Amino acid sequence: MSRISTDLKYSFIETFNDKTNIAIFFIFPTILFLLLGNVLGGLGSQLPNNAASGMNYFDFLLPGILAIFITMTGAQMAAGTIVNYRKSGVFRKLATTPISNMEWIAARIVMWTILTLLSLAVAIFAAWLIIGIHPNINLISLLLMVAGTALFVGFGILVANFIKNEGAAFTVTMGTAFLLTLVSGTFIPVETMPWFLQYLTKISPLTYLSEGLRSSMITGNTGNAVTDLLIVAGLGILLFGVGVALFDWKED
Amino acid sequence: MTKNVIEVKSLVKKYGDFTAVDNISFSIKKGEIFAFLGPNGAGKTTTVEIMECLKSLTAGSVNILGYDIKKDEMKVKQKIGVLPQDFNAFEWLTVYENIDYFAQMYPKHLDVDSLVEMLSLEHKRDVLFKDLSGGLKQRVGIAISLVNDPEIVFLDEPSTGLDPKARRDVWDAVKKLKKQGKTVFLTTHYMDEAHYLAGRVCVLHNGHIIAEGTPEDLINRYGGGNMLIIRECDGHTRNELIKSIPDCKVEGNDILVELEEGNGMKSMSDAISIINANGLTCEELYVKKATLEDVFLNLTGDKLVEGGK
Ligand SMILES: Nc1ncnc2c1ncn2[C@@H]1O[C@H](COP(=O)(O)OP(=O)(O)OP(=O)(O)O)[C@@H](O)[C@H]1O
Ligand SMILES: [Mg+2]
């Protein structure tokens, strides 16, 4: 336990000793939320009829934006850190000490999830305080975000198992996130897309994450939200399990 | 009779079809500083990484402090300290934080500040690892390798790429380990490093051990003896010397005379009399002592067989 808590503690210290990370995790998302909130918040006429009263268009898009954000940060942090530590030799050194790769990955999963959620929390809080958005976060949406982060962290770990180069890992995680965003239905209606993209929509975990968040935060359809939560959690366990099972820091 | 803390028997490591370590055996006693000396690709890192439980072995056995590395990996890890080749710690943690991180990985560990002091890192205690020079990084690596007060310390090329001053500092640190009674396993491709630090040297080449012994012993056996060098002779001088000293070698404008063991003075005075008697000229005249460099050259270049010249 103390090995896991030590890694957890120092992973936060390492992250915030680098002051640019404060900008990346807190300032940048906050500014993005404030900007989007301001621009999109005025587009009240775009709102569908089933939205709760008092909502603006940004509130309506918020679940999708949260889902996209989770996809990008979770996967990128996991893949980036693993590829970097492998290349610099930190893993080789760790492998000579008693900490096991499973203990290490457990600590980092907690860290990446906390950091992703913390970063979102700050942005949401600032947008609520300054421009008065209506986030409507409840237990199901919170669980969805945790499950979603773990899922994409698992995806990042999986990517890092195959890709040993930082630039390539970045391209793959971001490219995938971009593609999934495109088909998630947040910005472009799925019906207008070619059939193969519509098919991708059906198997993309991001779709279920953003739909689940939308159901729980906007339409209040708890039944749908729980179904989506189960799908995200199930896919999460799968991806995560495969990613972690393949994860090894020894090079034989 | 001190007991062996490392015993390696008939160790083989293959990467696919390629045999990187080919049936090597050696043993190391408590308190020894033992060096693996060999060029790039000799199989040094492969061998140490097997001993450190980082790599699997293809055949043979490795016993560390009485534990079989295949069965008791965890017990071995608790008792050894490792400085890997091309060592890097967490870039964005300070020296203190890095040492503390690794200290906390062990149930029992030394006081972090005492390690900072031992490696003379006090003035860099709160500096980020990424901002350190190469030599300081290696010293932090040595400090980290000592956090669990290990009985055996493995240092894989601890001074490669460092400037002379930083190399000296690393060497001083290794000497300190010896004073503390630790067993040190060192790999290097610097002959002078092996000579200065190690009590015993194993010369590794293409995955084979080609010689083993104390540095002096190896130099005596394989170094080819001391050499009288007569530098920058003119053509006439060279011809005269070649005529009078049939065993001599010519290298460019230099004449090299191998000095017979125990009878070196005679060869030297002979050469000098020839020069004087004939009014010959040369730039300078000196004796070059054999080094581990020569040992290596003779062993690998000339395919010298066991026993030496
Ligand atoms: N993972 C690997 N897969 C295939 N071949 C490898 C692998 N690791 C090492 N080798 C090969 O095995 C041989 C021995 O490598 P090793 O790293 O043990 O040498 P070394 O003596 O430590 O050299 P250096 O001084 O360059 O560190 C080399 O020819 C190397 O190319
Ligand atoms: Mg090596």
Tab-separated table of C-alpha atoms in Angstrom, chain B residues 53-248:
chain	number	residue	atom	x	y	z
B	53	CYS	CA	15.943	-9.884	-12.653
B	54	LEU	CA	15.206	-7.511	-15.536
B	55	LYS	CA	15.708	-10.121	-18.233
B	56	SER	CA	15.038	-13.809	-18.401
B	57	LEU	CA	17.877	-16.240	-19.031
B	58	THR	CA	17.895	-18.829	-21.791
B	59	ALA	CA	20.000	-21.405	-19.956
B	60	GLY	CA	22.244	-21.747	-16.937
B	61	SER	CA	21.780	-20.518	-13.404
B	62	VAL	CA	22.319	-17.335	-11.431
B	63	ASN	CA	22.516	-17.304	-7.684
B	64	ILE	CA	22.585	-14.020	-5.780
B	65	LEU	CA	23.223	-14.073	-2.027
B	66	GLY	CA	22.056	-17.648	-1.895
B	67	TYR	CA	18.850	-16.994	-3.826
B	68	ASP	CA	18.047	-18.424	-7.222
B	69	ILE	CA	16.971	-15.405	-9.275
B	70	LYS	CA	14.269	-17.422	-10.989
B	71	LYS	CA	12.585	-18.472	-7.753
B	72	ASP	CA	13.268	-15.607	-5.367
B	73	GLU	CA	13.100	-12.488	-7.509
B	74	MET	CA	11.561	-10.386	-4.732
B	75	LYS	CA	14.175	-11.382	-2.138
B	76	VAL	CA	16.956	-10.585	-4.612
B	77	LYS	CA	15.459	-7.171	-5.422
B	78	GLN	CA	15.317	-6.279	-1.724
B	79	LYS	CA	19.034	-6.896	-1.318
B	80	ILE	CA	20.590	-5.408	-4.429
B	81	GLY	CA	21.027	-1.853	-5.649
B	82	VAL	CA	21.080	-1.004	-9.347
B	83	LEU	CA	22.328	1.835	-11.475
B	84	PRO	CA	21.049	0.917	-14.944
B	85	GLN	CA	22.865	1.926	-18.111
B	86	ASP	CA	21.709	5.364	-19.379
B	87	PHE	CA	20.062	5.990	-16.027
B	88	ASN	CA	17.213	8.462	-15.724
B	89	ALA	CA	14.995	9.260	-12.768
B	90	PHE	CA	11.819	11.363	-12.722
B	91	GLU	CA	12.705	14.511	-14.656
B	92	TRP	CA	10.318	16.781	-12.777
B	93	LEU	CA	11.147	15.642	-9.268
B	94	THR	CA	14.009	17.147	-7.298
B	95	VAL	CA	17.066	15.208	-6.200
B	96	TYR	CA	15.594	14.752	-2.722
B	97	GLU	CA	12.155	13.769	-4.023
B	98	ASN	CA	13.633	11.228	-6.425
B	99	ILE	CA	15.738	9.567	-3.744
B	100	ASP	CA	12.783	9.584	-1.346
B	101	TYR	CA	10.500	8.049	-3.983
B	102	PHE	CA	12.803	5.083	-4.434
B	103	ALA	CA	13.506	4.823	-0.698
B	104	GLN	CA	9.769	4.445	-0.021
B	105	MET	CA	9.651	1.473	-2.384
B	106	TYR	CA	11.479	-0.607	0.234
B	107	PRO	CA	10.124	-1.603	3.627
B	108	LYS	CA	13.489	-0.701	5.179
B	109	HIS	CA	15.464	2.183	3.777
B	110	LEU	CA	18.249	4.587	4.666
B	111	ASP	CA	17.735	8.209	5.630
B	112	VAL	CA	17.452	10.239	2.437
B	113	ASP	CA	19.479	13.211	3.621
B	114	SER	CA	22.335	10.995	4.725
B	115	LEU	CA	22.504	9.664	1.146
B	116	VAL	CA	22.382	13.204	-0.213
B	117	GLU	CA	25.349	13.960	1.989
B	118	MET	CA	27.256	10.786	1.135
B	119	LEU	CA	27.135	11.588	-2.585
B	120	SER	CA	27.912	15.295	-1.901
B	121	LEU	CA	24.616	16.420	-3.387
B	122	GLU	CA	23.636	18.873	-0.621
B	123	HIS	CA	23.912	21.908	-2.889
B	124	LYS	CA	21.645	20.236	-5.461
B	125	ARG	CA	19.150	18.724	-3.006
B	126	ASP	CA	16.178	20.777	-4.242
B	127	VAL	CA	17.112	21.007	-7.923
B	128	LEU	CA	14.959	19.205	-10.477
B	129	PHE	CA	16.565	16.069	-11.905
B	130	LYS	CA	16.163	17.342	-15.470
B	131	ASP	CA	18.330	20.375	-14.662
B	132	LEU	CA	21.341	18.353	-13.466
B	133	SER	CA	24.539	17.726	-15.425
B	134	GLY	CA	25.333	14.191	-16.559
B	135	GLY	CA	27.759	13.595	-13.725
B	136	LEU	CA	25.307	14.744	-11.073
B	137	LYS	CA	22.581	12.559	-12.582
B	138	GLN	CA	24.871	9.566	-12.244
B	139	ARG	CA	25.581	10.456	-8.622
B	140	VAL	CA	21.866	10.727	-7.920
B	141	GLY	CA	21.563	7.320	-9.574
B	142	ILE	CA	24.210	5.902	-7.265
B	143	ALA	CA	22.443	7.467	-4.257
B	144	ILE	CA	19.190	5.856	-5.400
B	145	SER	CA	20.921	2.513	-5.856
B	146	LEU	CA	21.857	2.660	-2.169
B	147	VAL	CA	18.447	3.514	-0.657
B	148	ASN	CA	17.838	-0.027	0.590
B	149	ASP	CA	21.365	-0.384	1.995
B	150	PRO	CA	22.019	-3.189	-0.508
B	151	GLU	CA	24.646	-5.866	-0.072
B	152	ILE	CA	25.505	-5.841	-3.760
B	153	VAL	CA	25.523	-2.779	-6.008
B	154	PHE	CA	25.387	-3.119	-9.804
B	155	LEU	CA	26.716	-0.160	-11.746
B	156	ASP	CA	26.288	-0.415	-15.520
B	157	GLU	CA	28.738	1.978	-17.194
B	158	PRO	CA	28.565	4.549	-14.402
B	159	SER	CA	30.941	7.051	-16.016
B	160	THR	CA	30.217	6.732	-19.734
B	161	GLY	CA	29.835	10.125	-21.358
B	162	LEU	CA	31.139	12.126	-18.391
B	163	ASP	CA	33.934	14.667	-18.383
B	164	PRO	CA	37.152	13.780	-16.480
B	165	LYS	CA	36.169	15.656	-13.318
B	166	ALA	CA	32.739	14.040	-13.170
B	167	ARG	CA	34.311	10.637	-13.790
B	168	ARG	CA	36.627	11.181	-10.826
B	169	ASP	CA	33.632	12.032	-8.644
B	170	VAL	CA	31.870	8.850	-9.686
B	171	TRP	CA	35.030	6.869	-9.022
B	172	ASP	CA	35.311	8.395	-5.548
B	173	ALA	CA	31.748	7.336	-4.857
B	174	VAL	CA	32.525	3.768	-5.923
B	175	LYS	CA	35.613	3.719	-3.686
B	176	LYS	CA	33.386	4.778	-0.788
B	177	LEU	CA	31.162	1.768	-1.431
B	178	LYS	CA	34.164	-0.499	-1.208
B	179	LYS	CA	35.092	1.055	2.156
B	180	GLN	CA	31.593	0.297	3.401
B	181	GLY	CA	32.194	-3.348	2.594
B	182	LYS	CA	29.698	-3.544	-0.238
B	183	THR	CA	30.188	-5.848	-3.159
B	184	VAL	CA	30.252	-3.867	-6.395
B	185	PHE	CA	29.618	-5.245	-9.867
B	186	LEU	CA	30.778	-2.758	-12.433
B	187	THR	CA	30.607	-2.779	-16.203
B	188	THR	CA	32.723	-0.496	-18.289
B	189	HIS	CA	34.494	-0.152	-21.585
B	190	TYR	CA	37.104	2.153	-20.094
B	191	MET	CA	40.290	0.266	-19.383
B	192	ASP	CA	41.517	2.876	-16.906
B	193	GLU	CA	38.262	2.723	-14.978
B	194	ALA	CA	38.475	-1.038	-14.610
B	195	HIS	CA	42.128	-0.759	-13.604
B	196	TYR	CA	41.557	1.992	-11.064
B	197	LEU	CA	38.450	0.606	-9.412
B	198	ALA	CA	38.326	-3.130	-9.771
B	199	GLY	CA	40.049	-5.768	-7.754
B	200	ARG	CA	39.188	-8.323	-10.369
B	201	VAL	CA	38.359	-7.912	-14.056
B	202	CYS	CA	36.551	-10.155	-16.501
B	203	VAL	CA	37.183	-9.357	-20.155
B	204	LEU	CA	34.035	-9.981	-22.169
B	205	HIS	CA	33.953	-10.193	-25.949
B	206	ASN	CA	31.097	-11.338	-28.186
B	207	GLY	CA	29.336	-12.940	-25.235
B	208	HIS	CA	32.388	-14.907	-24.109
B	209	ILE	CA	34.682	-14.384	-21.142
B	210	ILE	CA	38.124	-14.305	-22.705
B	211	ALA	CA	40.209	-13.515	-19.637
B	212	GLU	CA	39.797	-13.047	-15.933
B	213	GLY	CA	42.043	-11.894	-13.105
B	214	THR	CA	43.357	-8.880	-11.233
B	215	PRO	CA	44.312	-6.001	-13.533
B	216	GLU	CA	48.034	-6.564	-12.830
B	217	ASP	CA	47.685	-10.238	-13.465
B	218	LEU	CA	45.987	-9.647	-16.816
B	219	ILE	CA	48.572	-7.090	-17.850
B	220	ASN	CA	51.397	-9.470	-16.963
B	221	ARG	CA	49.814	-12.339	-18.801
B	222	TYR	CA	48.419	-10.627	-21.877
B	223	GLY	CA	49.745	-7.078	-21.930
B	224	GLY	CA	52.755	-7.972	-24.059
B	225	GLY	CA	55.220	-6.454	-21.593
B	226	ASN	CA	56.679	-2.963	-21.588
B	227	MET	CA	57.728	-1.317	-24.788
B	228	LEU	CA	60.610	1.013	-25.550
B	229	ILE	CA	59.486	3.627	-28.023
B	230	ILE	CA	62.044	5.501	-30.100
B	231	ARG	CA	60.052	8.297	-31.660
B	232	GLU	CA	60.436	10.094	-34.977
B	233	CYS	CA	63.656	8.541	-36.268
B	234	ASP	CA	64.954	9.594	-39.654
B	235	GLY	CA	65.395	6.989	-42.382
B	236	HIS	CA	69.034	6.321	-41.687
B	237	THR	CA	68.403	5.822	-37.966
B	238	ARG	CA	65.530	3.469	-38.688
B	239	ASN	CA	67.655	1.315	-40.976
B	240	GLU	CA	70.490	1.128	-38.455
B	241	LEU	CA	68.146	0.215	-35.621
B	242	ILE	CA	66.335	-2.424	-37.646
B	243	LYS	CA	69.678	-3.990	-38.536
B	244	SER	CA	70.931	-4.011	-34.951
B	245	ILE	CA	67.716	-4.953	-33.165
B	246	PRO	CA	66.107	-7.688	-35.249
B	247	ASP	CA	63.004	-8.061	-32.988
B	248	CYS	CA	61.958	-4.452	-33.210
